[in-house]
Amino acid sequence: METYTLTTAGADLVYDVRGPLPTADGRPPLFLIGHPMDASGFAALAARFPDRTVVTYDPRGIGRSRRADGRVDYTPETLADDVHAVITKLGAGPVEMFASSGGAVTALALVARHPGDVTTLVAHEPPLITITPDGPAAVRARAGVRDAYEKRGWGAGMAAFVAMTSWEGEFTDAYFAQPAPDPVAFGMPAEDDGSRDDPLLSDRSWAVSDHRPDVDAINAAPTRVVIAVGEESRTVQTGRTSDAAAELLGQRATVFPSHHGGFLDGEFGYPGKPDEFAARLREVLDAS
């Protein structure tokens, strides 16, 4: 693996390349992106594609990538332009792309803004909360996570986030009537470390989950777009946003093994099924 830094006007973007460029097999590089997950979250998945040249990166302001734009918020458009800059620097595009969570939102914006960058996009569980039928309630639930984080710190915020993302079905009065979850019950610290800059728990990434894809631009692009959903996610928020995104694009979501982090090993505490997940990803990519 070789690690590089691309300096742009707004950030120093750190990215990793596993395998040769140009690629040895004649296929495009496979680019794996997330948000707020950085490259470290894709180590298990990348290891299951030893025959491919795999690229990962840290989004600006996260992991090893440093911001120089004086901002703390994240927008899909800015993140998409960063990914475009990396693809251009590779000189081996267009790429195939697997994008997860907020990274899937970035990737949809990338296809709309830079339609020649990606041949096939597998967008896994994009958290586009405003396009679900209960969008206003989902926005309220998201604000509750931010409020818990602001008032009581990371443990309380993360416990609220887990409670929100594991809630089945639409966000009803029953959801909002629940008592605040105890972080200790989720194995998280109850004490407040004083930080308020987490991109997942603060409002810094709200533009990502508020994003509405440019359907006309995406459908006009040459990119084959596949919206993917975990088989264990179908009734929770990211499963419902995946189905809504697929419907928006005139398709049905393609089912993958496991859950929102189905491609993860156990290093982050909630293992998925990375072998099965990688096999399914390979199958979907090869069908293009």
Short mmCIF file of C-alpha atoms in Angstrom, two decimals:
data_model
loop_
_atom_site.label_atom_id
_atom_site.label_comp_id
_atom_site.label_asym_id
_atom_site.label_seq_id
_atom_site.Cartn_x
_atom_site.Cartn_y
_atom_site.Cartn_z
CA MET A 1 0.00 0.00 0.00
CA GLU A 2 1.26 3.46 -0.93
CA THR A 3 -0.02 6.59 0.81
CA TYR A 4 -0.19 9.99 -0.88
CA THR A 5 -1.27 13.52 0.00
CA LEU A 6 -3.07 15.72 -2.51
CA THR A 7 -3.02 19.41 -1.60
CA THR A 8 -5.96 21.41 -2.90
CA ALA A 9 -7.09 24.95 -2.18
CA GLY A 10 -9.31 23.68 0.62
CA ALA A 11 -7.62 20.63 2.11
CA ASP A 12 -4.73 18.21 2.26
CA LEU A 13 -6.37 14.95 1.18
CA VAL A 14 -4.65 11.73 2.21
CA TYR A 15 -5.38 8.64 0.15
CA ASP A 16 -4.07 5.09 -0.09
CA VAL A 17 -3.51 2.95 -3.18
CA ARG A 18 -3.33 -0.82 -2.84
CA GLY A 19 -2.00 -2.36 -6.03
CA PRO A 20 -0.54 -0.99 -9.25
CA LEU A 21 -1.54 1.99 -11.35
CA PRO A 22 -2.28 1.48 -14.18
CA THR A 23 -4.14 -1.56 -12.90
CA ALA A 24 -2.78 -5.02 -13.62
CA ASP A 25 -6.12 -6.50 -14.68
CA GLY A 26 -7.22 -3.73 -17.02
CA ARG A 27 -10.24 -2.94 -14.85
CA PRO A 28 -10.76 0.46 -13.27
CA PRO A 29 -9.47 1.02 -9.73
CA LEU A 30 -12.01 0.24 -7.03
CA PHE A 31 -12.51 3.35 -4.88
CA LEU A 32 -14.04 2.84 -1.40
CA ILE A 33 -15.42 5.91 0.37
CA GLY A 34 -17.40 6.74 3.47
CA HIS A 35 -18.35 9.66 5.69
CA PRO A 36 -17.62 10.29 8.49
CA MET A 37 -15.75 6.98 8.24
CA ASP A 38 -12.20 7.36 7.02
CA ALA A 39 -9.97 4.91 5.15
CA SER A 40 -9.37 2.77 8.24
CA GLY A 41 -12.96 1.52 8.08
CA PHE A 42 -12.37 -0.10 4.69
CA ALA A 43 -9.32 -2.19 5.57
CA ALA A 44 -11.31 -5.40 5.89
CA LEU A 45 -13.16 -4.89 2.62
CA ALA A 46 -10.04 -3.85 0.71
CA ALA A 47 -8.24 -6.98 1.93
CA ARG A 48 -10.93 -9.09 0.27
CA PHE A 49 -10.09 -7.66 -3.15
CA PRO A 50 -6.41 -8.66 -3.44
CA ASP A 51 -6.80 -8.97 -7.21
CA ARG A 52 -7.93 -5.37 -7.63
CA THR A 53 -6.24 -2.00 -7.27
CA VAL A 54 -8.14 -0.46 -4.36
CA VAL A 55 -8.15 3.22 -3.39
CA THR A 56 -9.32 4.60 -0.05
CA TYR A 57 -9.16 8.11 1.38
CA ASP A 58 -9.83 10.24 4.44
CA PRO A 59 -12.45 12.97 3.86
CA ARG A 60 -11.30 16.50 4.60
CA GLY A 61 -11.08 17.23 8.31
CA ILE A 62 -11.27 13.54 9.22
CA GLY A 63 -8.47 11.10 9.99
CA ARG A 64 -5.26 12.17 8.29
CA SER A 65 -6.79 14.78 5.96
CA ARG A 66 -6.50 18.38 7.12
CA ARG A 67 -8.78 21.28 6.23
CA ALA A 68 -7.52 24.61 4.96
CA ASP A 69 -10.87 26.22 4.16
CA GLY A 70 -11.60 27.61 7.61
CA ARG A 71 -14.88 25.71 7.88
CA VAL A 72 -16.13 22.95 10.17
CA ASP A 73 -19.24 21.85 8.28
CA TYR A 74 -19.47 19.18 5.59
CA THR A 75 -21.45 19.39 2.36
CA PRO A 76 -21.89 16.66 -0.26
CA GLU A 77 -20.82 19.05 -3.00
CA THR A 78 -17.48 19.90 -1.37
CA LEU A 79 -16.80 16.28 -0.49
CA ALA A 80 -17.70 15.21 -4.04
CA ASP A 81 -15.27 17.74 -5.48
CA ASP A 82 -12.56 16.33 -3.18
CA VAL A 83 -13.18 12.80 -4.46
CA HIS A 84 -13.13 14.14 -8.02
CA ALA A 85 -9.73 15.73 -7.32
CA VAL A 86 -8.34 12.42 -6.08
CA ILE A 87 -9.71 10.51 -9.09
CA THR A 88 -8.18 13.09 -11.40
CA LYS A 89 -4.83 12.82 -9.60
CA LEU A 90 -4.88 9.03 -9.95
CA GLY A 91 -4.90 9.44 -13.71
CA ALA A 92 -6.58 6.05 -13.99
CA GLY A 93 -10.24 6.97 -14.00
CA PRO A 94 -13.05 6.50 -14.38
CA VAL A 95 -13.23 4.26 -11.31
CA GLU A 96 -15.62 1.72 -9.89
CA MET A 97 -16.89 2.87 -6.51
CA PHE A 98 -18.35 1.41 -3.35
CA ALA A 99 -19.64 4.17 -1.08
CA SER A 100 -21.22 3.69 2.32
CA SER A 101 -23.39 5.85 4.56
CA GLY A 102 -22.51 9.55 4.18
CA GLY A 103 -20.01 8.45 1.57
CA ALA A 104 -22.90 7.16 -0.51
CA VAL A 105 -24.41 10.66 -0.40
CA THR A 106 -21.05 12.10 -1.48
CA ALA A 107 -20.92 9.58 -4.33
CA LEU A 108 -24.39 10.47 -5.60
CA ALA A 109 -23.35 14.12 -5.63
CA LEU A 110 -20.14 13.11 -7.43
CA VAL A 111 -22.05 11.36 -10.22
CA ALA A 112 -24.26 14.42 -10.64
CA ARG A 113 -21.38 16.91 -10.65
CA HIS A 114 -18.67 14.89 -12.39
CA PRO A 115 -20.49 12.30 -14.52
CA GLY A 116 -17.37 10.93 -16.16
CA ASP A 117 -15.65 9.88 -12.92
CA VAL A 118 -17.40 6.60 -12.09
CA THR A 119 -18.39 3.62 -14.24
CA THR A 120 -20.38 1.73 -11.58
CA LEU A 121 -21.42 3.14 -8.20
CA VAL A 122 -22.70 0.91 -5.42
CA ALA A 123 -24.22 3.38 -2.96
CA HIS A 124 -24.76 1.51 0.31
CA GLU A 125 -27.40 2.86 2.69
CA PRO A 126 -27.26 6.61 1.99
CA PRO A 127 -28.83 8.35 5.04
CA LEU A 128 -31.02 10.74 3.03
CA ILE A 129 -33.47 11.28 5.85
CA THR A 130 -35.61 13.97 4.25
CA ILE A 131 -36.78 11.80 1.34
CA THR A 132 -38.60 9.25 3.52
CA PRO A 133 -42.34 9.70 4.15
CA ASP A 134 -41.61 10.66 7.77
CA GLY A 135 -38.87 13.12 6.81
CA PRO A 136 -39.91 15.89 9.26
CA ALA A 137 -40.00 13.41 12.15
CA ALA A 138 -36.61 12.03 11.11
CA VAL A 139 -35.20 15.56 11.15
CA ARG A 140 -36.61 16.00 14.65
CA ALA A 141 -35.05 12.69 15.76
CA ARG A 142 -31.69 13.80 14.35
CA ALA A 143 -31.94 17.05 16.29
CA GLY A 144 -32.52 15.02 19.44
CA VAL A 145 -29.17 13.28 18.92
CA ARG A 146 -27.44 16.65 18.51
CA ASP A 147 -29.15 18.00 21.62
CA ALA A 148 -28.10 15.01 23.73
CA TYR A 149 -24.52 15.43 22.54
CA GLU A 150 -24.48 19.17 23.20
CA LYS A 151 -25.97 18.80 26.67
CA ARG A 152 -24.21 15.70 27.99
CA GLY A 153 -21.29 14.82 25.73
CA TRP A 154 -20.15 12.02 23.46
CA GLY A 155 -21.50 9.02 25.37
CA ALA A 156 -25.00 10.47 25.66
CA GLY A 157 -24.94 11.58 22.04
CA MET A 158 -23.81 8.20 20.77
CA ALA A 159 -26.40 6.39 22.88
CA ALA A 160 -29.08 8.64 21.37
CA PHE A 161 -27.68 7.97 17.89
CA VAL A 162 -27.82 4.19 18.42
CA ALA A 163 -31.38 4.48 19.73
CA MET A 164 -32.38 6.51 16.67
CA THR A 165 -30.69 4.31 14.07
CA SER A 166 -32.01 1.09 15.61
CA TRP A 167 -35.62 2.29 15.82
CA GLU A 168 -37.82 0.19 13.55
CA GLY A 169 -40.31 1.90 11.29
CA GLU A 170 -41.28 5.55 11.13
CA PHE A 171 -40.49 7.93 13.96
CA THR A 172 -43.78 8.09 15.84
CA ASP A 173 -44.91 9.67 19.10
CA ALA A 174 -43.79 6.47 20.80
CA TYR A 175 -40.21 7.14 19.74
CA PHE A 176 -40.19 10.68 21.08
CA ALA A 177 -41.88 9.62 24.33
CA GLN A 178 -38.97 7.35 25.27
CA PRO A 179 -36.67 8.34 28.13
CA ALA A 180 -33.17 9.41 27.17
CA PRO A 181 -31.04 6.28 26.69
CA ASP A 182 -28.39 5.53 29.30
CA PRO A 183 -24.93 5.54 27.66
CA VAL A 184 -23.65 3.00 30.19
CA ALA A 185 -26.28 0.53 29.01
CA PHE A 186 -24.70 0.80 25.55
CA GLY A 187 -21.17 0.34 26.90
CA MET A 188 -20.34 4.01 26.47
CA PRO A 189 -18.88 6.52 28.93
CA ALA A 190 -21.32 8.59 30.97
CA GLU A 191 -18.77 11.28 31.72
CA ASP A 192 -18.46 14.28 29.42
CA ASP A 193 -15.03 14.86 27.85
CA GLY A 194 -16.02 18.38 26.80
CA SER A 195 -15.61 17.92 23.03
CA ARG A 196 -18.41 19.02 20.71
CA ASP A 197 -16.84 18.55 17.27
CA ASP A 198 -17.91 15.02 16.37
CA PRO A 199 -19.07 15.10 12.72
CA LEU A 200 -21.60 12.32 13.34
CA LEU A 201 -23.25 13.65 16.51
CA SER A 202 -23.08 17.41 15.97
CA ASP A 203 -24.91 19.35 13.28
CA ARG A 204 -21.76 19.64 11.15
CA SER A 205 -22.87 16.94 8.71
CA TRP A 206 -26.54 17.85 8.51
CA ALA A 207 -26.10 19.01 4.91
CA VAL A 208 -25.17 15.42 4.08
CA SER A 209 -28.32 13.86 5.51
CA ASP A 210 -30.43 16.79 4.21
CA HIS A 211 -29.16 16.27 0.66
CA ARG A 212 -31.63 15.59 -2.13
CA PRO A 213 -29.94 13.89 -5.08
CA ASP A 214 -30.10 15.55 -8.48
CA VAL A 215 -32.09 12.76 -10.09
CA ASP A 216 -32.03 14.21 -13.60
CA ALA A 217 -28.24 14.64 -13.55
CA ILE A 218 -27.67 11.17 -12.10
CA ASN A 219 -29.94 9.50 -14.64
CA ALA A 220 -28.25 11.43 -17.45
CA ALA A 221 -24.77 10.32 -16.37
CA PRO A 222 -23.14 7.25 -17.95
CA THR A 223 -22.64 5.80 -14.47
CA ARG A 224 -24.48 2.62 -13.53
CA VAL A 225 -25.87 3.43 -10.06
CA VAL A 226 -26.89 0.65 -7.68
CA ILE A 227 -28.54 1.57 -4.37
CA ALA A 228 -27.65 -1.13 -1.84
CA VAL A 229 -29.27 -2.02 1.48
CA GLY A 230 -28.33 -4.48 4.21
CA GLU A 231 -30.70 -7.36 4.79
CA GLU A 232 -30.73 -6.53 8.52
CA SER A 233 -31.46 -2.84 7.90
CA ARG A 234 -34.72 -3.04 6.03
CA THR A 235 -36.95 -1.68 8.83
CA VAL A 236 -34.57 0.86 10.40
CA GLN A 237 -33.78 4.36 9.20
CA THR A 238 -30.91 3.65 6.79
CA GLY A 239 -32.84 0.78 5.26
CA ARG A 240 -35.84 3.01 4.70
CA THR A 241 -33.69 5.80 3.24
CA SER A 242 -32.10 3.26 0.90
CA ASP A 243 -35.47 2.11 -0.38
CA ALA A 244 -36.56 5.75 -0.79
CA ALA A 245 -33.37 6.63 -2.70
CA ALA A 246 -33.79 3.63 -4.97
CA GLU A 247 -37.40 4.58 -5.69
CA LEU A 248 -36.29 8.15 -6.42
CA LEU A 249 -33.92 6.78 -9.06
CA GLY A 250 -36.51 4.42 -10.52
CA GLN A 251 -35.06 1.19 -9.17
CA ARG A 252 -35.32 -1.26 -6.29
CA ALA A 253 -32.61 -1.44 -3.65
CA THR A 254 -30.16 -4.33 -4.09
CA VAL A 255 -29.89 -6.41 -0.93
CA PHE A 256 -26.49 -7.07 0.64
CA PRO A 257 -25.62 -9.28 3.61
CA SER A 258 -25.66 -7.97 7.16
CA HIS A 259 -26.25 -4.42 8.41
CA HIS A 260 -25.10 -0.81 7.91
CA GLY A 261 -21.52 -1.81 8.66
CA GLY A 262 -21.80 -5.21 7.04
CA PHE A 263 -18.34 -4.96 5.45
CA LEU A 264 -16.58 -4.49 8.81
CA ASP A 265 -14.60 -7.02 10.77
CA GLY A 266 -14.87 -6.90 14.56
CA GLU A 267 -12.34 -4.11 15.04
CA PHE A 268 -15.08 -1.51 15.50
CA GLY A 269 -17.13 -3.55 17.96
CA TYR A 270 -20.11 -4.56 15.81
CA PRO A 271 -18.86 -6.99 13.18
CA GLY A 272 -20.67 -7.57 9.95
CA LYS A 273 -20.18 -10.38 7.47
CA PRO A 274 -17.22 -9.10 5.44
CA ASP A 275 -16.63 -12.31 3.48
CA GLU A 276 -20.23 -12.54 2.34
CA PHE A 277 -20.43 -8.80 1.82
CA ALA A 278 -17.33 -8.73 -0.38
CA ALA A 279 -18.63 -11.64 -2.43
CA ARG A 280 -21.91 -9.81 -3.01
CA LEU A 281 -20.08 -6.61 -3.95
CA ARG A 282 -17.92 -8.50 -6.41
CA GLU A 283 -21.04 -10.07 -7.94
CA VAL A 284 -22.76 -6.68 -8.33
CA LEU A 285 -19.66 -5.04 -9.83
CA ASP A 286 -19.10 -7.91 -12.24
CA ALA A 287 -22.66 -7.64 -13.49
CA SER A 288 -21.96 -4.24 -15.03
#
